[in-house]
Coordinates of C-alpha atoms and ligand atoms in Angstrom, one line a residue:
M1 CA 70.6 87.8 105.5
R2 CA 71.4 91.1 103.7
A3 CA 74.9 91.9 102.7
T4 CA 76.4 95.5 102.6
L5 CA 79.4 94.1 100.7
M6 CA 79.9 91.0 98.7
I7 CA 83.1 89.8 97.1
K8 CA 82.5 87.1 94.5
N9 CA 84.2 85.0 91.8
A10 CA 87.6 85.0 93.6
A11 CA 90.1 82.6 92.1
Q12 CA 90.8 81.7 95.8
V13 CA 89.6 82.8 99.2
V14 CA 92.3 81.6 101.5
T15 CA 92.0 81.5 105.3
S16 CA 92.7 79.4 108.4
R17 CA 89.7 78.0 110.2
G18 CA 89.0 77.3 113.8
A19 CA 92.2 78.8 115.2
S20 CA 90.9 81.8 116.9
E21 CA 91.5 80.4 120.4
V22 CA 94.9 78.8 120.0
P23 CA 97.6 79.7 117.5
L24 CA 98.5 77.2 114.7
T25 CA 101.5 74.9 115.4
A26 CA 103.5 72.1 113.9
E27 CA 101.7 70.5 110.9
H28 CA 98.7 72.8 111.4
Q29 CA 101.0 75.9 110.9
G30 CA 100.4 75.4 107.1
E31 CA 96.7 74.4 107.2
V32 CA 94.6 76.7 105.1
T33 CA 91.2 76.4 103.6
V34 CA 91.0 77.4 100.0
Y35 CA 87.6 78.2 98.5
E36 CA 88.0 78.1 94.7
D37 CA 85.5 80.5 92.9
G38 CA 85.2 81.9 96.4
A39 CA 83.0 84.6 97.9
V40 CA 82.7 86.5 101.1
A41 CA 79.6 88.4 102.4
V42 CA 79.8 91.2 104.8
A43 CA 77.1 93.1 106.8
G44 CA 78.4 96.3 108.4
D45 CA 81.7 95.5 110.0
N46 CA 81.4 91.8 110.1
I47 CA 81.8 88.7 107.9
V48 CA 78.4 87.0 107.6
A49 CA 79.2 84.2 105.1
V50 CA 82.2 82.7 103.3
G51 CA 82.2 79.9 100.7
I52 CA 81.7 79.1 97.0
T53 CA 80.2 82.0 95.0
G54 CA 77.2 80.0 93.7
E55 CA 76.2 78.9 97.2
L56 CA 76.7 82.3 98.7
L57 CA 74.6 84.0 96.0
E58 CA 71.8 81.7 97.0
K59 CA 71.8 82.3 100.7
V60 CA 72.8 85.9 100.9
E61 CA 70.5 88.8 99.9
V62 CA 72.0 91.6 97.8
D63 CA 70.2 94.7 96.8
S64 CA 70.9 98.0 95.1
Q65 CA 72.8 99.2 98.3
T66 CA 75.1 96.2 98.3
K67 CA 78.7 97.0 97.1
I68 CA 79.6 94.0 94.9
I69 CA 83.2 93.3 94.0
D70 CA 84.0 90.9 91.3
A71 CA 87.4 89.4 92.3
G72 CA 87.7 87.2 89.2
G73 CA 91.2 85.9 88.7
K74 CA 92.3 87.3 92.1
V75 CA 93.1 85.9 95.6
V76 CA 91.3 87.1 98.8
L77 CA 93.2 86.8 102.1
P78 CA 92.5 88.1 105.7
G79 CA 93.8 91.6 106.2
L80 CA 97.5 91.2 107.0
V81 CA 98.7 91.6 110.6
D82 CA 102.2 93.0 111.4
P83 CA 102.9 92.0 115.0
H84 CA 106.2 93.8 115.5
T85 CA 106.9 97.4 114.4
H86 CA 108.4 100.5 115.7
V87 CA 106.3 102.7 113.4
V88 CA 106.4 106.0 115.4
F89 CA 109.9 107.7 115.4
G90 CA 111.6 110.9 114.4
G91 CA 114.1 111.3 111.6
S92 CA 115.7 108.5 109.5
R93 CA 119.2 106.9 109.4
E94 CA 120.2 106.6 105.7
H95 CA 123.5 108.2 106.7
E96 CA 124.4 105.0 108.6
L97 CA 124.4 103.0 105.4
A98 CA 128.0 104.0 104.6
L99 CA 129.2 102.7 108.0
K100 CA 127.3 99.5 107.5
L101 CA 128.9 99.0 104.1
E102 CA 132.3 99.6 105.7
G103 CA 131.5 96.6 107.9
V104 CA 130.9 98.4 111.2
P105 CA 128.6 96.0 113.2
Y106 CA 125.1 97.0 114.3
L107 CA 125.9 96.9 118.0
E108 CA 129.2 98.9 117.4
I109 CA 127.2 101.7 115.7
L110 CA 125.0 101.8 118.8
A111 CA 128.0 101.8 121.2
R112 CA 129.4 104.8 119.4
G113 CA 126.2 106.7 120.2
G114 CA 124.6 106.1 116.8
G115 CA 121.9 103.6 115.8
I116 CA 118.9 103.6 118.2
L117 CA 120.4 106.6 120.0
N118 CA 120.5 108.6 116.8
S119 CA 116.7 108.0 116.4
V120 CA 116.3 108.9 120.1
E121 CA 117.8 112.3 119.5
A122 CA 115.5 112.9 116.4
T123 CA 112.4 111.6 118.3
R124 CA 113.0 113.8 121.3
A125 CA 113.5 116.8 119.0
A126 CA 110.2 116.1 117.1
S127 CA 106.9 117.6 118.3
E128 CA 104.0 115.2 118.9
E129 CA 102.4 116.5 115.7
E130 CA 105.5 115.7 113.7
L131 CA 105.5 112.2 115.0
I132 CA 101.8 111.8 114.2
K133 CA 102.3 113.1 110.7
A134 CA 105.2 110.7 110.0
G135 CA 103.3 107.8 111.7
I136 CA 100.2 108.4 109.5
K137 CA 102.4 108.4 106.4
Y138 CA 104.1 105.0 107.3
C139 CA 100.7 103.5 108.2
R140 CA 99.3 104.5 104.8
Q141 CA 102.3 102.8 103.2
M142 CA 101.4 99.7 105.2
L143 CA 97.7 99.8 104.3
V144 CA 98.2 100.1 100.5
Q145 CA 100.5 97.0 100.8
G146 CA 97.8 95.0 102.6
T147 CA 98.4 95.5 106.3
T148 CA 95.2 96.2 108.3
T149 CA 96.5 95.8 111.9
A150 CA 100.0 96.4 113.3
E151 CA 101.8 96.6 116.6
A152 CA 103.4 100.0 117.4
K153 CA 106.2 100.1 120.0
S154 CA 107.6 103.2 121.7
G155 CA 111.3 103.1 122.5
Y156 CA 112.9 106.1 120.7
G157 CA 112.0 108.5 123.5
L158 CA 113.9 106.9 126.5
S159 CA 112.8 109.8 128.8
T160 CA 109.4 109.9 130.6
E161 CA 108.3 112.8 128.5
A162 CA 109.4 111.4 125.1
E163 CA 108.1 107.9 125.8
I164 CA 104.6 109.3 126.7
K165 CA 104.7 111.7 123.7
T166 CA 105.5 108.7 121.5
L167 CA 102.6 106.5 122.9
Q168 CA 100.2 109.5 122.7
A169 CA 101.2 109.9 119.0
V170 CA 100.6 106.2 118.5
K171 CA 97.1 106.6 119.8
Q172 CA 96.4 109.6 117.5
V173 CA 97.9 107.8 114.5
D174 CA 95.6 104.8 115.3
S175 CA 92.5 106.9 115.1
A176 CA 93.6 109.1 112.1
Q177 CA 93.8 106.3 109.5
P178 CA 92.5 102.8 108.9
V179 CA 95.4 100.6 110.1
D180 CA 94.6 99.5 113.7
L181 CA 97.5 99.9 116.0
V182 CA 98.2 97.8 119.1
P183 CA 100.6 99.8 121.4
T184 CA 103.6 98.4 123.2
F185 CA 105.8 100.2 125.7
L186 CA 109.5 99.7 125.0
G187 CA 111.1 102.1 127.4
A188 CA 113.9 99.5 127.8
H189 CA 115.1 99.7 124.2
A190 CA 118.5 101.2 125.0
V191 CA 120.3 103.1 127.7
P192 CA 120.1 106.8 126.8
G193 CA 123.2 109.0 126.8
E194 CA 122.4 110.7 130.1
Y195 CA 122.4 107.2 131.9
K196 CA 125.5 105.9 130.0
G197 CA 127.1 103.1 132.1
E198 CA 124.2 103.1 134.5
P199 CA 121.6 100.8 133.0
D200 CA 120.1 99.9 136.4
R201 CA 119.6 103.5 137.3
Y202 CA 117.8 104.0 134.0
L203 CA 115.6 100.9 134.6
D204 CA 114.6 102.4 138.0
L205 CA 113.2 105.3 136.0
V206 CA 111.5 102.9 133.5
I207 CA 109.9 100.9 136.3
D208 CA 109.2 103.6 139.0
E209 CA 108.1 106.5 136.7
M210 CA 107.4 105.5 133.1
L211 CA 105.5 102.2 133.6
P212 CA 103.0 103.6 136.2
L213 CA 102.3 106.6 133.9
V214 CA 101.9 104.5 130.8
V215 CA 99.5 102.1 132.6
G216 CA 97.6 104.9 134.3
K217 CA 97.0 106.7 131.0
N218 CA 96.1 103.3 129.3
L219 CA 98.7 103.9 126.6
A220 CA 100.0 100.4 126.1
R221 CA 98.8 96.8 125.9
Y222 CA 102.2 95.2 126.1
C223 CA 105.7 95.8 127.5
D224 CA 108.8 94.8 125.6
V225 CA 112.6 94.9 126.4
F226 CA 115.6 94.8 124.0
C227 CA 117.4 91.9 125.8
E228 CA 120.8 91.8 124.1
E229 CA 124.5 91.8 124.9
G230 CA 125.6 95.4 125.6
V231 CA 121.9 96.5 126.0
F232 CA 119.8 94.8 128.7
S233 CA 120.8 91.5 130.4
I234 CA 118.4 88.6 131.3
E235 CA 118.2 89.8 134.9
Q236 CA 117.5 93.4 133.9
S237 CA 114.9 92.3 131.4
R238 CA 113.2 90.0 134.0
R239 CA 113.0 93.0 136.4
V240 CA 111.2 95.2 133.9
L241 CA 108.9 92.5 132.6
L242 CA 107.9 91.4 136.1
A243 CA 107.0 94.9 137.0
A244 CA 105.0 95.3 133.8
R245 CA 103.2 92.0 134.4
D246 CA 102.3 93.1 137.9
M247 CA 100.8 96.3 136.4
G248 CA 98.6 94.3 134.0
L249 CA 100.5 94.5 130.8
G250 CA 101.1 91.6 128.4
L251 CA 104.8 90.7 127.7
K252 CA 107.0 90.6 124.6
L253 CA 110.7 90.3 124.3
H254 CA 113.4 91.2 121.7
A255 CA 115.2 87.9 122.4
D256 CA 118.3 86.0 121.2
E257 CA 118.9 88.1 118.1
I258 CA 122.7 88.6 118.1
A259 CA 124.0 86.9 121.3
P260 CA 122.4 83.8 122.7
L261 CA 121.5 85.1 126.2
G262 CA 118.5 82.9 126.8
G263 CA 115.8 85.4 126.0
A264 CA 113.5 82.6 124.7
E265 CA 113.7 80.8 128.1
L266 CA 113.0 84.0 129.9
A267 CA 109.9 84.7 127.7
A268 CA 108.6 81.2 128.5
E269 CA 109.4 81.6 132.2
L270 CA 107.4 84.8 132.4
G271 CA 104.5 83.7 130.2
A272 CA 105.2 86.2 127.5
V273 CA 102.8 86.2 124.5
S274 CA 105.8 86.3 122.1
A275 CA 109.6 86.3 121.9
D276 CA 110.8 88.0 118.8
H277 CA 113.9 87.8 116.4
L278 CA 115.4 84.4 117.8
L279 CA 118.2 84.0 115.3
V280 CA 120.4 82.3 117.9
I281 CA 117.7 80.6 120.0
S282 CA 118.9 77.5 121.9
D283 CA 117.3 74.1 121.7
E284 CA 116.3 74.5 125.3
G285 CA 114.6 77.8 124.4
I286 CA 112.8 76.2 121.5
N287 CA 111.4 73.5 123.8
R288 CA 110.4 75.9 126.6
M289 CA 108.6 78.1 124.1
A290 CA 106.7 75.1 122.6
E291 CA 105.7 73.9 126.1
K292 CA 104.4 77.3 127.1
G293 CA 102.9 78.2 123.7
V294 CA 105.0 81.4 123.4
I295 CA 104.7 82.7 119.8
A296 CA 107.9 83.1 117.9
V297 CA 107.7 86.4 116.0
I298 CA 110.4 86.0 113.4
L299 CA 111.7 89.1 111.6
P300 CA 113.6 87.9 108.5
G301 CA 113.5 91.3 106.9
T302 CA 115.9 92.5 109.7
T303 CA 118.2 89.5 109.2
F304 CA 118.3 90.4 105.4
Y305 CA 118.9 94.1 106.0
L306 CA 121.6 93.5 108.7
R307 CA 123.3 91.1 106.3
E308 CA 123.4 88.4 109.0
D309 CA 124.8 85.1 107.7
H310 CA 122.0 83.0 109.2
Y311 CA 118.3 83.3 109.7
A312 CA 116.2 82.2 112.7
P313 CA 115.7 78.4 112.7
A314 CA 112.0 78.6 111.7
R315 CA 111.7 74.9 110.5
K316 CA 113.2 73.6 113.7
M317 CA 110.7 75.8 115.7
I318 CA 107.8 74.6 113.7
E319 CA 108.8 71.0 114.0
A320 CA 109.1 71.4 117.8
G321 CA 105.6 72.9 118.0
V322 CA 106.4 76.6 118.5
P323 CA 103.6 78.8 116.9
V324 CA 105.3 81.0 114.3
A325 CA 104.3 84.5 113.3
L326 CA 106.2 86.9 111.0
A327 CA 106.6 90.7 111.1
T328 CA 108.4 93.5 109.3
D329 CA 110.1 95.0 112.5
F330 CA 109.6 98.3 110.7
N331 CA 112.1 100.7 112.3
P332 CA 114.5 103.4 111.2
G333 CA 117.7 101.3 111.6
S334 CA 117.7 97.6 111.2
S335 CA 114.5 97.3 109.1
P336 CA 113.3 100.3 107.2
N337 CA 110.7 98.1 105.4
N338 CA 107.0 98.1 106.3
N339 CA 105.8 95.8 103.5
L340 CA 104.7 92.4 104.6
Q341 CA 104.6 91.1 101.0
L342 CA 108.4 91.3 101.0
I343 CA 108.4 89.3 104.2
I344 CA 106.4 86.6 102.4
N345 CA 109.3 86.2 99.9
I346 CA 112.1 86.3 102.4
A347 CA 110.3 83.8 104.7
C348 CA 109.8 81.3 101.9
L349 CA 113.3 81.6 100.5
Y350 CA 115.4 81.9 103.6
L351 CA 113.3 80.5 106.5
R352 CA 112.1 77.7 104.1
M353 CA 108.5 78.1 105.2
T354 CA 105.8 77.2 102.8
P355 CA 103.5 79.9 101.4
A356 CA 100.6 78.5 103.4
E357 CA 102.7 78.5 106.6
V358 CA 103.7 82.1 105.9
I359 CA 100.1 83.2 105.3
N360 CA 99.1 81.8 108.7
A361 CA 102.1 83.5 110.2
I362 CA 101.0 87.0 109.0
T363 CA 97.3 86.5 109.7
I364 CA 96.0 84.3 112.4
N365 CA 99.2 83.6 114.4
A366 CA 100.1 87.3 114.1
A367 CA 96.7 88.2 115.4
H368 CA 97.4 85.9 118.4
A369 CA 100.7 87.6 119.0
L370 CA 98.6 90.8 119.5
G371 CA 95.8 89.3 121.5
R372 CA 93.3 90.0 118.7
A373 CA 92.7 86.6 117.3
A374 CA 89.0 86.5 118.4
E375 CA 88.3 89.5 116.1
I376 CA 90.8 89.4 113.2
G377 CA 93.2 87.2 111.3
S378 CA 90.9 84.9 109.4
I379 CA 87.9 85.1 107.1
E380 CA 85.3 83.4 109.3
V381 CA 81.7 84.2 110.1
G382 CA 81.5 86.7 113.0
K383 CA 84.9 88.2 112.5
T384 CA 85.7 91.8 111.5
A385 CA 85.7 92.2 107.8
D386 CA 89.4 93.0 107.2
M387 CA 90.5 91.6 103.9
V388 CA 93.0 92.0 101.1
I389 CA 92.4 91.2 97.4
F390 CA 95.6 90.5 95.6
D391 CA 96.1 90.5 91.8
A392 CA 97.4 87.0 91.9
P393 CA 95.8 83.8 90.4
N394 CA 96.6 81.7 93.5
Y395 CA 98.4 82.2 96.8
D396 CA 101.7 80.6 95.8
Y397 CA 102.0 83.5 93.4
L398 CA 102.4 85.9 96.4
A399 CA 105.6 84.0 97.3
Y400 CA 106.8 83.8 93.7
R401 CA 106.6 87.4 92.7
Y402 CA 108.6 90.0 94.6
G403 CA 109.2 93.7 94.7
T404 CA 105.8 94.6 93.1
N405 CA 102.8 95.6 95.2
L406 CA 100.2 93.0 94.2
V407 CA 97.4 94.6 96.2
S408 CA 94.2 95.3 94.3
R409 CA 91.9 96.2 97.1
V410 CA 92.0 96.5 100.9
I411 CA 88.8 96.2 103.0
K412 CA 88.8 97.4 106.5
N413 CA 85.8 97.1 108.9
G414 CA 83.7 96.2 105.9
H415 CA 84.7 99.2 103.8
V416 CA 86.9 99.4 100.7
V417 CA 89.8 101.7 101.9
V418 CA 92.3 101.0 99.0
E419 CA 91.4 100.5 95.4
V420 CA 94.3 100.2 92.9
Ligands
NIG501 O1 113.9 95.3 116.5 N1 116.6 95.4 118.1 C1 116.2 96.4 118.6 N2 115.4 97.2 118.1 C2 115.1 97.3 116.7 C3 116.1 98.1 116.0 C4 116.0 99.5 116.3 C5 116.9 100.4 115.5 O2 118.0 100.0 115.0 O3 116.5 101.6 115.5 C6 114.9 95.9 116.1 O4 115.7 95.5 115.3
FE502 FE1 112.1 95.4 117.0

């Protein structure tokens, strides 16, 4: 067996094992295998061996063509997976910071025509090229911080033309740089100004015009809805998601973030792959998600940035058997952060998840939340060689340090794409 790339002498190679079919839950959420003095061998795009350095050097052939990386004193993880982002949008919203600090609530800013609607105006005004350029910039920021795959939602267009433009931009951004993007259609993100007070009429447009075009052009893998008080109700969300499911899309839902509407129960009823946010999820919602294996994608960076006084009940969900993933929710309003390393800190400190649970939440369980767990999310033979080498002596160190980019190298499809 000849390697094209070999990582050796790592202080730790850390990965889940055997969880490519079903996400990790309950006591397994925090199960990782740690190879001390670890090594990984890659041939082409794929991982061909993983284990202890001494053993791998015996069974894997290296020659003058093999790229050898000495990861002495460093930690190797699967490439990080960010399963909830709104990475393609126009403009930015730093001017809303003052309103925020005056105490104007998030939904009030939206009701005044700001918030999401502000970004809608900027996204509509932007050309596809401008969206692509900004999207590439944000993806590069993700990559140097260790993210190798991310979800990318539309939802700042809210007209047929601008939603299609956004999803086409997502496709271009995906192929123009190393981070793989999984596209999600979020036409039901807010009611645009021209449909103010007529959400159902806007949803007719989403269902009758946008969805068939998005599916026909193969521009999305999932459909999502912002189910929230003052945005879309449970009934309205169900209507959109049922139509999307009929057209072959997987389902996701922004659920139970600010008002407890029962979004988690709806996600379970419809067989969604994930329900996201979940700050005010009910006990019933937790049980239904556990029963149906719906993944909780928790977004603690958003809770932090909105200065909410409580976080999603991650411990309760894990104890009830809900698979937990974590994401940045990168977007121009409620979470202008695209660094998953910061999410590691916030999840440990405020969700009280252990570092090992968090690692699985941003690798294998996140890959499941994007339907990609057969190929990515762990360092196992046969999987795509997406890995991050951190300048950290052990994986606990990633949760301990914060605010510094600890990435030393990023490997995507078997190639070093970032070298610090
Ligand atoms: O996931 N909650 C709805 N959508 C985004 C926020 C979008 C925005 O404020 O621009 C979120 O938090
Ligand atoms: Fe979001």
